[in-house]
Structures are given as C-alpha cells and as structure tokens.
Amino acid sequence: MKRRKALKWTLIGVGGGVGVVALGGAGTVAYFWADAKLDTSGKVDFATPLAIPPLAESTDDPSGARVFNLEIKSGTTPLRDGRETATWGINGNFLGPTIRAKRGEEVAFSVYNGLDEGTSIHWHGMHLPAVMDGGPHQEVEPGGSWTPQWTVNQPAATLWYHPHPHGRTGNHVYMGLAGMFIVDDEESEALPLPATYGVDDLPMIVQDRNLDGDNQFEDGGSFLSMQGILGDQITVNGTLGPYVDVTTRLVRLRLLNGSVSRLYNFGFDDDRPFQLVATDGGLLPEAWETDRLQLSPGERAEIVVAFEPGETAVLRSHPADEGYTAPLGRVNGAADLLDVCEFRAAETLTDDTEVPAAMGTAPDLDPAEAVEEREFSLSGFNQINGEAMDLQRIDFGVREGTVELWEVSNADGYMHNFHVHDVQFQVVAVDGEEPPPRLRGWKDTVQLVPQRKYRLALRFADYTDPDLPYMYHCHILAHEDSGMMGQFVVLGEGEEIGKVPAAAAHGDH
C-alpha cells in the first residue's frame, strides 16, 4: 500500500489539550486551516447500487453447533472508475459477510489467516469467554487457524467483527477487514419492525478512505489531525457513491461507524426525522425521534426512516454537534459535511411494518449495588490514567457477578471514546445529569466529550479467567494502536489476578 509522504509537526498546548503547528510556519497552518473543511454535499455521483454483504454460510456439526468458516485474505476491488484497489477481505476481497445467529445458539468458527502477517478477529460487542474474544492475545499467525466456540447469550443487537492485533488494528481495518454480526432473539422477531435483510433492513458499514492517483489506499494521517486518517471518500459496505432503491415505506438502517477515526453525525439532506430504535447493545424500550445521530468509531445504532412514494433523499454526515475543544474540531473533521448514500423511493411502496410503542428492555443496573468504583482518564495519543498499554500487565481484576461504577473522562481537547470488551454497560450520568436519549440504551462504546465525566455501570457475569484479560480502550484506532488501552480479568470466587501466558502476551496464542 502506498503511503502518503510524512509531514513534520510539533505539539503545543491548546485549550487545555494539545494542538499542532506545522514547522512550515503560520502561513502553512492558515492555508491548511482554510482547506480543512470538507464538503461533498451535492457533489457525489450516486451511480452504484449499495452492496449488501451476503449472509455467512454455516453448517451444523454433530454437537449441534453452527460452524462458520472465515478466510482472511488479500485481493483487489474496483472501487473507483473500474480500476483495481488492493484490499483485504473475509471470504471475499473486501470486507466480510454478515454473520447472523440467534440467542441461545452455539456458534463455532474456523478462522484461517491467509495474509502474510498475523491478525485476529474480535467480536465487538459480544459477551463471551476471554479466550474466545479475539483481542491481541488471540492473534493468528500467517497460515494459521483459530477455532473459537461459544453460546450466544445476549439480546438481539447489531454487533460487528474486526481485527485486533496489537499496534496494527487501524491498518487492518482500513484495508478492509470488518463485517457485521447480527444477533436475533424471539422477542425481536415478534416485533413488526422492518426485518427483511437487504430489502427494508439494511446493513450500513460506513467508512472513509483516501485514494491516491493509482487508486490505492493512502494510509498516512491527515495533516494537523490528531486522530489519524480522515478520508475524503465515503464508502458504505465498501461501495463508493451508493444508492438504494426503496420499495417499502419504512426502512431500518443498521448504522455502523466502521471508520478508523472519523466521527459521523448522521441526518438527511432535508432534515427529515427518523426513529432511533436500538443502540450498541440492542433495542431501546421505546423509539426516540430525532433528525441527527452522532456516532464515534465502533458505535452502532438502528434507525427507522419513513419514505414517500417517488421521492429521493440523501443520508449525510453533518458537522459535529459536540466532541471537540475549539479550534481542534475543524482539522479533525468536525466541520465536514459529507454525502453518504442516496435513497430512491419507488412510485408504489408497501406498508407492512411499523415502529411499535414497546420494544426492548431498559438498562436496569442499580448504582447502589456497585462493589467498586474506578476512574479512567484518557489523554494524548496513548495514555489511560497516565499509562500506555502493556500486554503483560493486568491492570485490575473484577469479581464475577458484581456491578462496578466506572467514571471515564477525556482529559484533553481531542476526540476520544471508550470501548469495553465482554460487557454492555449503562451510562448512568454525564456530568452528574441524566444522559441524553441516544445514550440511554445498552452501550459498549461511548464518545467522550472533552472535560465531561461519564459514569458507567457494568455487570460482569458468566465467564472467569484469572490469566486471560479483556480490553478497554479508545476506539480511535490510531490512539488504540499507540497504546491507549488497558486490560482486566474477571475473577471467580477465591481467584486472584494471575499472569498473562507468555505466548498470549507476545501475540502467538
């Protein structure tokens, strides 16, 4: 992959955080400041039907488990003007199939690494044993295989899977290794929500990329950005300039911010309202109507949009509502206005679905039951509580069956967010106040607005292992890869914190 020529910059204090000034002088900074805002509204040629990832095939083994075979491989994809771009994919050349399983099912995977370097598959948002998590301790060597197996034990939700090799996650996701993992359950299947996959229930993996003159991915960080790559090309399910032919009045969009660093503030070009029906961990108790929905990298949301016969509407990412300390926002994409996908409604639309008054279950953790309170402060590019990640250091242990309260804050002016493996958490409060409606469902990833304190309640259940840890980290992948990550173990009764096995600590497990 071609790399953008490195640019020199130096860090300075800005607004309590860190800013950046090019060594070329104030004139250079002024030029790039003026050029920093990206506006593609009305400029995208929506000429390609939205690709719908195929549902992953599976077989049943003698024990009754559903077995999925996943092959990680390199290939090429004609992304722009019919010219080939070097990409990576899972069971294909770019991205991966949608895995779909039902609560209570036993699932098993055979993950083969056909790349020439180690990688892994992490099941983002999934509740499962640490040894099956697919984090940096389960890296698969080139030519090797990994065979995790577990019982799906959580409510219906839109999850996803992506690599998690230590220090290289951003590059592997950017090259194309990502896919959705949809969990179903009987309760969700009984609801009248749009549910026909690829018709009125659409996966939407939204990612940005930069393409050079040879149509290859440029993976250098954007100039002045403190987040890494901010691409000027927006893909959905790997499609540039996608459109959808709408045949139903209501359409359910499973939005995934699959970018390595970019924030999206989703809304439509005509500011039409839509219904938020689910967050990271599943369906909300009732829908919330809005016309904007901000998602940081790794976050998911399900929205239901209504269309009228014969109309056209464009899904956009609008300038950010919050998330930065001025003047850092503009050079980190906060002012960008980006066309994402066009929806073309047929002259006649079927109308067989609705958003019900009651859907999922509200988070029900009681902060008064917490047995431990912890604080996490994210700062710079690579520090949580003043420390960078060490694969051999277990930062702390939690007790199985208990509830804890974690207070998480962004200590500088950059965008950070916070993702926890294994559990879905409840946002109890933001700066002591009730969280906004978009944060009141189950979450596993939350954006951290600078200087605000996010109080999270987490319950650790079912799986224990004193030696193999789960991760918590910023999901801005340049930050994660630089070391903005820690790890914890879940302990059973009488267990104490152990030691990460040497093979796992070095990525050879």
XYZ file of C-alpha atoms in Angstrom:
509
model
C 0.000 0.000 0.000
C 1.346 3.411 -0.931
C 1.991 5.765 1.947
C 1.441 9.484 1.990
C 4.675 11.436 2.386
C 5.289 12.140 6.052
C 4.730 15.690 7.238
C 6.575 17.174 10.173
C 4.616 18.703 13.007
C 5.155 19.613 16.619
C 2.801 19.549 19.586
C 1.853 22.647 21.550
C -0.610 23.346 24.336
C -4.033 24.470 23.089
C -7.128 24.953 25.211
C -6.018 22.595 27.958
C -5.163 19.842 25.493
C -2.608 19.545 22.759
C -2.568 21.343 19.450
C -0.385 21.045 16.418
C 1.546 23.573 14.393
C 3.412 22.719 11.205
C 7.050 23.550 11.204
C 6.462 25.349 7.926
C 5.139 28.355 9.850
C 1.909 30.254 10.421
C 1.233 30.682 6.708
C 1.201 26.918 6.228
C -1.156 26.489 9.169
C -3.501 29.175 7.835
C -3.592 27.501 4.433
C -4.445 24.093 5.825
C -6.952 25.608 8.276
C -8.822 27.227 5.380
C -8.700 23.960 3.436
C -9.597 21.736 6.399
C -13.382 21.724 5.962
C -14.546 19.000 3.572
C -17.923 19.485 1.859
C -19.195 16.828 -0.562
C -22.888 17.745 -0.301
C -24.481 17.615 -3.735
C -21.177 16.571 -5.311
C -21.331 12.781 -5.054
C -22.405 10.830 -8.137
C -24.633 8.156 -6.645
C -24.202 5.717 -9.518
C -23.608 2.330 -7.851
C -26.219 0.139 -6.132
C -25.413 -0.337 -2.459
C -23.626 -3.646 -1.970
C -25.374 -5.854 0.582
C -22.916 -8.177 2.333
C -24.029 -11.800 1.886
C -25.152 -13.728 4.927
C -22.359 -16.015 6.069
C -22.963 -19.668 5.294
C -22.828 -22.222 8.095
C -23.092 -25.946 8.705
C -24.194 -27.918 11.744
C -21.661 -30.119 13.479
C -22.652 -33.316 15.358
C -22.916 -31.433 18.638
C -25.470 -29.037 17.168
C -23.173 -26.025 16.918
C -23.401 -23.806 13.840
C -19.990 -23.720 12.203
C -18.804 -20.728 10.157
C -15.639 -20.847 8.059
C -13.907 -17.478 7.689
C -10.869 -16.948 5.464
C -8.909 -13.720 5.819
C -7.242 -12.896 2.505
C -5.829 -10.166 0.282
C -7.283 -9.258 -3.095
C -8.297 -6.352 -5.291
C -11.539 -4.412 -5.640
C -12.624 -1.983 -8.395
C -13.577 0.848 -6.073
C -13.353 3.841 -8.422
C -13.530 4.197 -12.214
C -13.291 0.430 -12.600
C -9.644 0.447 -11.541
C -8.455 -2.105 -9.036
C -7.534 -1.197 -5.459
C -5.528 -3.554 -3.243
C -7.856 -4.624 -0.421
C -8.240 -7.241 2.279
C -11.384 -9.179 2.983
C -13.003 -12.107 4.751
C -14.443 -14.784 2.437
C -14.000 -12.231 -0.339
C -11.741 -9.430 -1.476
C -13.197 -6.594 0.611
C -14.999 -6.578 3.978
C -16.741 -9.719 5.199
C -20.118 -11.473 5.195
C -22.816 -10.678 7.727
C -22.838 -13.312 10.443
C -26.275 -13.949 11.879
C -27.084 -16.093 14.911
C -29.855 -16.381 17.474
C -29.663 -16.070 21.226
C -29.103 -19.497 22.751
C -27.322 -20.904 19.695
C -23.901 -22.483 19.954
C -21.631 -20.954 17.323
C -18.206 -22.164 16.223
C -15.734 -20.545 13.860
C -12.759 -21.695 11.856
C -10.766 -18.528 11.172
C -7.942 -19.011 8.658
C -5.329 -16.280 8.189
C -4.286 -16.142 4.557
C -2.307 -12.914 4.956
C 1.472 -12.689 5.190
C 1.271 -11.187 8.699
C -0.535 -12.019 11.922
C -4.055 -10.759 12.575
C -7.130 -11.644 14.605
C -10.913 -11.395 14.639
C -12.514 -9.645 17.612
C -16.271 -9.982 18.139
C -17.045 -6.371 19.056
C -19.967 -6.125 21.487
C -20.207 -9.868 22.137
C -20.488 -11.352 25.633
C -18.166 -14.384 25.608
C -15.178 -16.015 27.358
C -11.909 -14.068 27.230
C -10.119 -16.844 25.351
C -12.721 -16.505 22.540
C -12.675 -12.687 22.449
C -10.206 -12.293 19.582
C -8.227 -9.497 21.140
C -4.452 -9.023 20.910
C -3.922 -12.223 22.910
C -5.563 -14.381 20.230
C -3.526 -13.318 17.213
C -3.478 -15.868 14.380
C -0.143 -16.325 12.639
C 0.103 -16.354 8.815
C -1.199 -19.657 7.513
C -2.673 -20.478 10.920
C -6.220 -21.093 12.122
C -8.217 -20.222 15.226
C -11.343 -22.088 16.340
C -13.375 -20.148 18.945
C -16.734 -21.502 20.089
C -19.345 -20.139 22.481
C -23.084 -19.895 23.159
C -24.689 -16.621 22.113
C -26.121 -15.228 25.326
C -27.389 -11.684 24.892
C -30.400 -9.836 23.467
C -30.892 -9.080 19.778
C -28.384 -6.453 18.648
C -26.235 -5.175 15.781
C -22.626 -6.105 16.590
C -19.582 -6.294 14.341
C -16.270 -8.088 13.949
C -12.843 -6.744 13.060
C -9.134 -7.454 13.679
C -7.446 -6.541 16.960
C -3.689 -7.234 16.545
C -1.626 -5.167 18.935
C -0.417 -1.962 17.286
C -1.850 -2.802 13.835
C -5.631 -2.744 14.250
C -6.101 0.531 12.367
C -4.231 -0.637 9.267
C -6.055 -3.972 9.165
C -9.496 -2.362 9.439
C -8.534 0.301 6.890
C -7.503 -2.378 4.412
C -10.994 -3.887 4.640
C -11.257 -6.423 7.466
C -14.684 -5.801 9.010
C -18.191 -7.226 8.954
C -21.487 -7.194 10.831
C -22.622 -9.755 13.381
C -26.388 -9.615 13.918
C -27.861 -11.306 16.978
C -31.559 -12.223 16.869
C -33.925 -13.377 19.590
C -37.564 -14.448 19.805
C -38.693 -11.150 21.290
C -37.239 -9.058 18.466
C -38.523 -11.424 15.799
C -42.074 -10.976 17.107
C -41.967 -7.186 16.613
C -43.410 -5.532 13.469
C -40.136 -3.668 12.736
C -38.703 -3.854 9.197
C -36.810 -7.150 9.129
C -36.225 -8.372 5.563
C -32.456 -8.380 5.211
C -31.249 -6.376 2.228
C -34.729 -5.006 1.430
C -36.103 -2.964 4.320
C -33.444 -3.988 6.883
C -30.097 -2.733 5.599
C -26.586 -3.160 6.997
C -24.699 0.142 6.617
C -20.957 -0.159 7.313
C -19.860 3.460 6.900
C -16.126 4.067 6.405
C -13.879 6.773 4.969
C -10.761 6.309 2.877
C -8.233 8.245 0.832
C -7.347 7.041 -2.666
C -4.176 8.131 -4.441
C -3.725 8.693 -8.165
C -3.248 4.966 -8.712
C -6.495 4.185 -6.845
C -4.632 2.700 -3.872
C -5.416 3.429 -0.222
C -3.336 6.191 1.324
C -2.852 5.414 4.986
C -0.959 8.465 6.190
C -2.633 10.581 8.845
C -4.368 13.741 7.694
C -2.287 16.883 8.137
C -2.943 18.565 11.513
C -5.310 15.772 12.545
C -4.735 14.284 15.973
C -6.864 11.234 15.120
C -5.006 9.676 12.215
C -6.703 9.053 8.869
C -9.586 11.276 7.775
C -10.591 10.091 4.319
C -12.282 12.205 1.673
C -14.087 9.213 0.121
C -17.054 7.705 1.998
C -17.932 4.067 1.411
C -20.946 2.109 2.618
C -20.458 -1.662 2.657
C -17.399 -0.972 0.506
C -19.425 0.946 -2.126
C -18.460 4.433 -3.286
C -21.419 6.652 -4.258
C -24.085 4.089 -3.275
C -27.812 4.326 -3.868
C -30.706 2.209 -2.585
C -33.947 1.513 -4.450
C -36.570 1.784 -1.715
C -39.660 -0.414 -2.060
C -41.170 -0.077 1.435
C -42.454 2.940 3.349
C -40.295 2.160 6.381
C -36.628 1.186 6.130
C -34.421 0.069 9.001
C -30.778 1.136 8.753
C -28.215 -0.686 10.886
C -25.609 2.063 11.064
C -22.049 1.144 11.974
C -19.281 3.704 12.220
C -16.596 1.375 10.918
C -14.050 4.149 10.327
C -10.666 4.148 11.980
C -11.019 7.711 13.302
C -13.822 9.755 11.710
C -16.887 10.922 13.614
C -20.254 10.899 11.793
C -23.306 12.996 12.652
C -25.977 11.225 10.623
C -29.033 13.014 9.263
C -30.756 13.577 5.939
C -30.374 16.371 3.417
C -33.957 17.516 4.083
C -33.625 17.155 7.889
C -36.425 14.588 7.990
C -36.919 12.968 11.392
C -36.204 9.302 11.994
C -36.668 6.877 14.862
C -33.716 5.577 16.879
C -34.789 2.049 17.846
C -31.533 0.430 19.025
C -28.065 1.281 20.300
C -24.915 -0.880 20.604
C -26.438 -3.494 22.874
C -29.909 -3.828 21.409
C -33.402 -2.426 21.166
C -34.499 0.556 23.228
C -37.636 0.298 25.390
C -39.249 2.847 23.073
C -38.146 4.734 19.975
C -36.619 8.224 20.158
C -37.350 10.625 17.315
C -34.527 12.859 16.132
C -33.007 14.299 12.960
C -29.344 13.894 13.981
C -27.416 10.970 15.412
C -23.720 11.245 16.212
C -21.652 8.039 16.211
C -17.953 7.750 17.013
C -15.821 4.866 15.674
C -17.126 1.467 16.779
C -20.606 2.665 17.762
C -23.739 1.221 16.173
C -27.348 2.353 16.001
C -30.507 1.106 14.336
C -32.793 3.774 12.920
C -36.114 3.540 11.075
C -36.744 6.071 8.296
C -40.042 6.751 6.515
C -40.194 7.492 2.775
C -42.903 8.818 0.478
C -43.551 7.316 -2.980
C -41.308 8.698 -5.709
C -39.068 10.835 -3.510
C -35.281 10.903 -3.218
C -33.361 11.576 -0.011
C -29.668 11.603 0.838
C -28.168 10.349 4.077
C -25.449 12.773 5.153
C -22.928 13.268 7.895
C -23.465 16.792 9.195
C -20.979 18.887 11.191
C -20.464 17.515 14.696
C -22.789 18.667 17.459
C -20.146 18.116 20.118
C -16.899 16.343 20.809
C -14.029 18.795 20.401
C -12.420 21.756 22.071
C -12.050 24.647 19.607
C -10.062 25.115 17.436
C -9.259 21.405 17.158
C -12.570 20.326 15.659
C -12.160 21.742 12.169
C -8.851 19.977 11.466
C -10.260 16.713 12.836
C -13.343 16.546 10.631
C -15.882 18.174 12.953
C -16.956 20.766 10.344
C -17.218 18.328 7.430
C -20.483 17.898 5.501
C -20.467 14.564 3.685
C -22.966 12.836 1.414
C -23.156 9.147 2.338
C -25.944 7.307 0.481
C -28.933 8.154 -1.729
C -32.361 6.569 -1.241
C -34.728 6.418 -4.249
C -38.305 5.552 -3.362
C -40.445 3.676 -5.879
C -43.759 5.117 -7.059
C -45.566 2.482 -5.010
C -44.367 1.437 -1.565
C -45.525 -1.487 0.555
C -46.512 -0.602 4.094
C -46.470 -3.746 6.236
C -44.236 -2.699 9.128
C -44.307 -0.209 11.989
C -42.302 1.017 14.950
C -44.034 -0.477 17.984
C -44.653 1.511 21.158
C -42.657 -1.016 23.226
C -39.542 -2.838 22.073
C -36.534 -3.758 24.227
C -35.638 -3.632 27.907
C -34.156 -0.562 29.559
C -30.779 -0.883 31.288
C -31.543 -1.840 34.859
C -28.259 -1.739 36.781
C -28.516 -0.174 40.230
C -25.516 2.039 41.041
C -26.211 1.406 44.710
C -25.224 -2.241 44.161
C -21.743 -1.325 42.927
C -18.967 -3.033 44.875
C -16.167 -0.962 43.339
C -15.708 2.462 41.746
C -12.888 3.202 39.301
C -11.719 6.266 37.391
C -10.266 6.367 33.885
C -8.737 9.479 32.321
C -7.817 9.392 28.624
C -5.189 11.834 27.399
C -2.891 12.426 24.445
C -2.471 9.573 21.995
C -1.607 6.643 24.201
C -2.425 7.057 27.862
C -5.170 5.943 30.205
C -4.510 7.069 33.756
C -1.023 8.105 32.680
C -0.008 4.672 31.372
C 0.303 3.112 27.944
C -0.759 -0.458 27.166
C 1.464 -3.367 28.224
C 0.293 -6.793 27.014
C 1.878 -8.452 30.053
C 0.328 -6.099 32.636
C -3.123 -6.892 34.002
C -4.412 -3.560 35.273
C -7.035 -4.913 37.662
C -9.482 -7.725 38.359
C -13.255 -7.608 38.759
C -15.428 -10.148 40.532
C -17.857 -12.246 38.539
C -21.477 -11.490 39.403
C -20.794 -7.967 40.665
C -21.623 -4.450 39.472
C -18.994 -1.718 39.257
C -19.128 2.022 38.542
C -16.513 3.442 36.189
C -16.084 7.186 35.768
C -14.458 7.882 32.407
C -13.283 11.264 31.141
C -11.491 12.836 28.190
C -8.774 14.988 29.746
C -7.728 16.865 26.606
C -9.271 18.605 23.613
C -9.114 15.736 21.150
C -11.807 13.248 20.331
C -11.668 10.048 22.328
C -14.188 7.353 23.007
C -14.252 4.349 25.331
C -14.977 0.723 24.464
C -15.137 -2.192 26.899
C -14.894 -5.821 25.801
C -17.297 -8.548 27.018
C -19.994 -6.359 28.602
C -22.688 -3.918 27.619
C -22.764 -1.011 30.065
C -25.300 1.522 31.238
C -24.480 5.225 31.014
C -25.751 6.325 34.419
C -24.885 10.019 34.176
C -22.948 12.596 32.175
C -21.511 15.306 34.433
C -23.983 14.272 37.100
C -27.011 14.701 34.819
C -29.246 12.165 33.081
C -27.597 11.082 29.818
C -29.099 12.260 26.509
C -31.630 9.916 24.877
C -29.071 8.433 22.439
C -27.040 7.138 25.418
C -29.878 5.624 27.466
C -29.759 2.158 25.934
C -27.164 -0.573 26.408
C -23.760 0.549 25.123
C -20.300 -0.924 24.683
C -18.723 2.187 23.127
C -19.321 5.794 24.134
C -17.929 9.063 22.797
C -16.167 11.158 25.423
C -16.793 14.885 25.019
C -13.749 16.739 26.416
C -13.797 17.537 30.138
C -17.097 15.732 30.800
C -17.355 12.829 33.220
C -19.228 9.735 32.057
C -20.450 7.442 34.810
C -20.861 3.858 33.599
C -22.425 0.886 35.386
C -21.157 -2.552 34.353
C -22.120 -6.055 35.473
C -19.577 -8.847 34.971
C -21.209 -12.236 34.594
C -20.761 -15.843 33.476
C -17.124 -16.071 32.370
C -13.996 -16.028 34.521
C -10.299 -16.347 33.753
C -7.576 -15.008 36.065
C -4.923 -15.060 33.321
C -6.512 -14.034 30.013
C -7.797 -10.468 30.050
C -10.403 -8.389 28.274
C -9.555 -4.943 26.873
C -10.823 -1.427 27.486
C -9.578 1.266 25.127
C -10.164 4.272 22.929
C -11.676 3.140 19.618
C -9.917 5.869 17.670
C -7.664 3.210 16.199
C -4.578 5.412 15.896
C -4.884 6.015 19.643
C -5.539 2.355 20.435
C -2.570 1.267 18.343
C -0.366 3.826 20.104
C -1.217 2.324 23.475
C -4.451 3.949 24.722
C -5.667 0.651 26.096
C -5.719 -1.349 29.300
C -6.846 -4.817 30.324
C -8.699 -6.534 33.142
C -9.602 -10.052 34.182
C -12.860 -11.408 35.593
C -12.274 -13.452 38.739
C -14.329 -16.251 40.202
C -14.810 -16.797 43.922
C -11.438 -17.204 45.607
C -9.443 -16.433 42.454
C -6.707 -13.820 42.342
C -5.162 -11.988 39.415
C -2.881 -14.338 37.520
C -0.292 -13.839 34.821
C -0.799 -13.493 31.078
C 0.722 -16.587 29.441
C 3.942 -15.748 27.622
C 2.623 -16.898 24.233
C -0.534 -14.788 24.596
C 1.450 -11.767 25.780
C 3.517 -11.871 22.623
C 0.631 -12.348 20.222
C 1.416 -16.002 19.470
C -1.578 -17.612 21.171
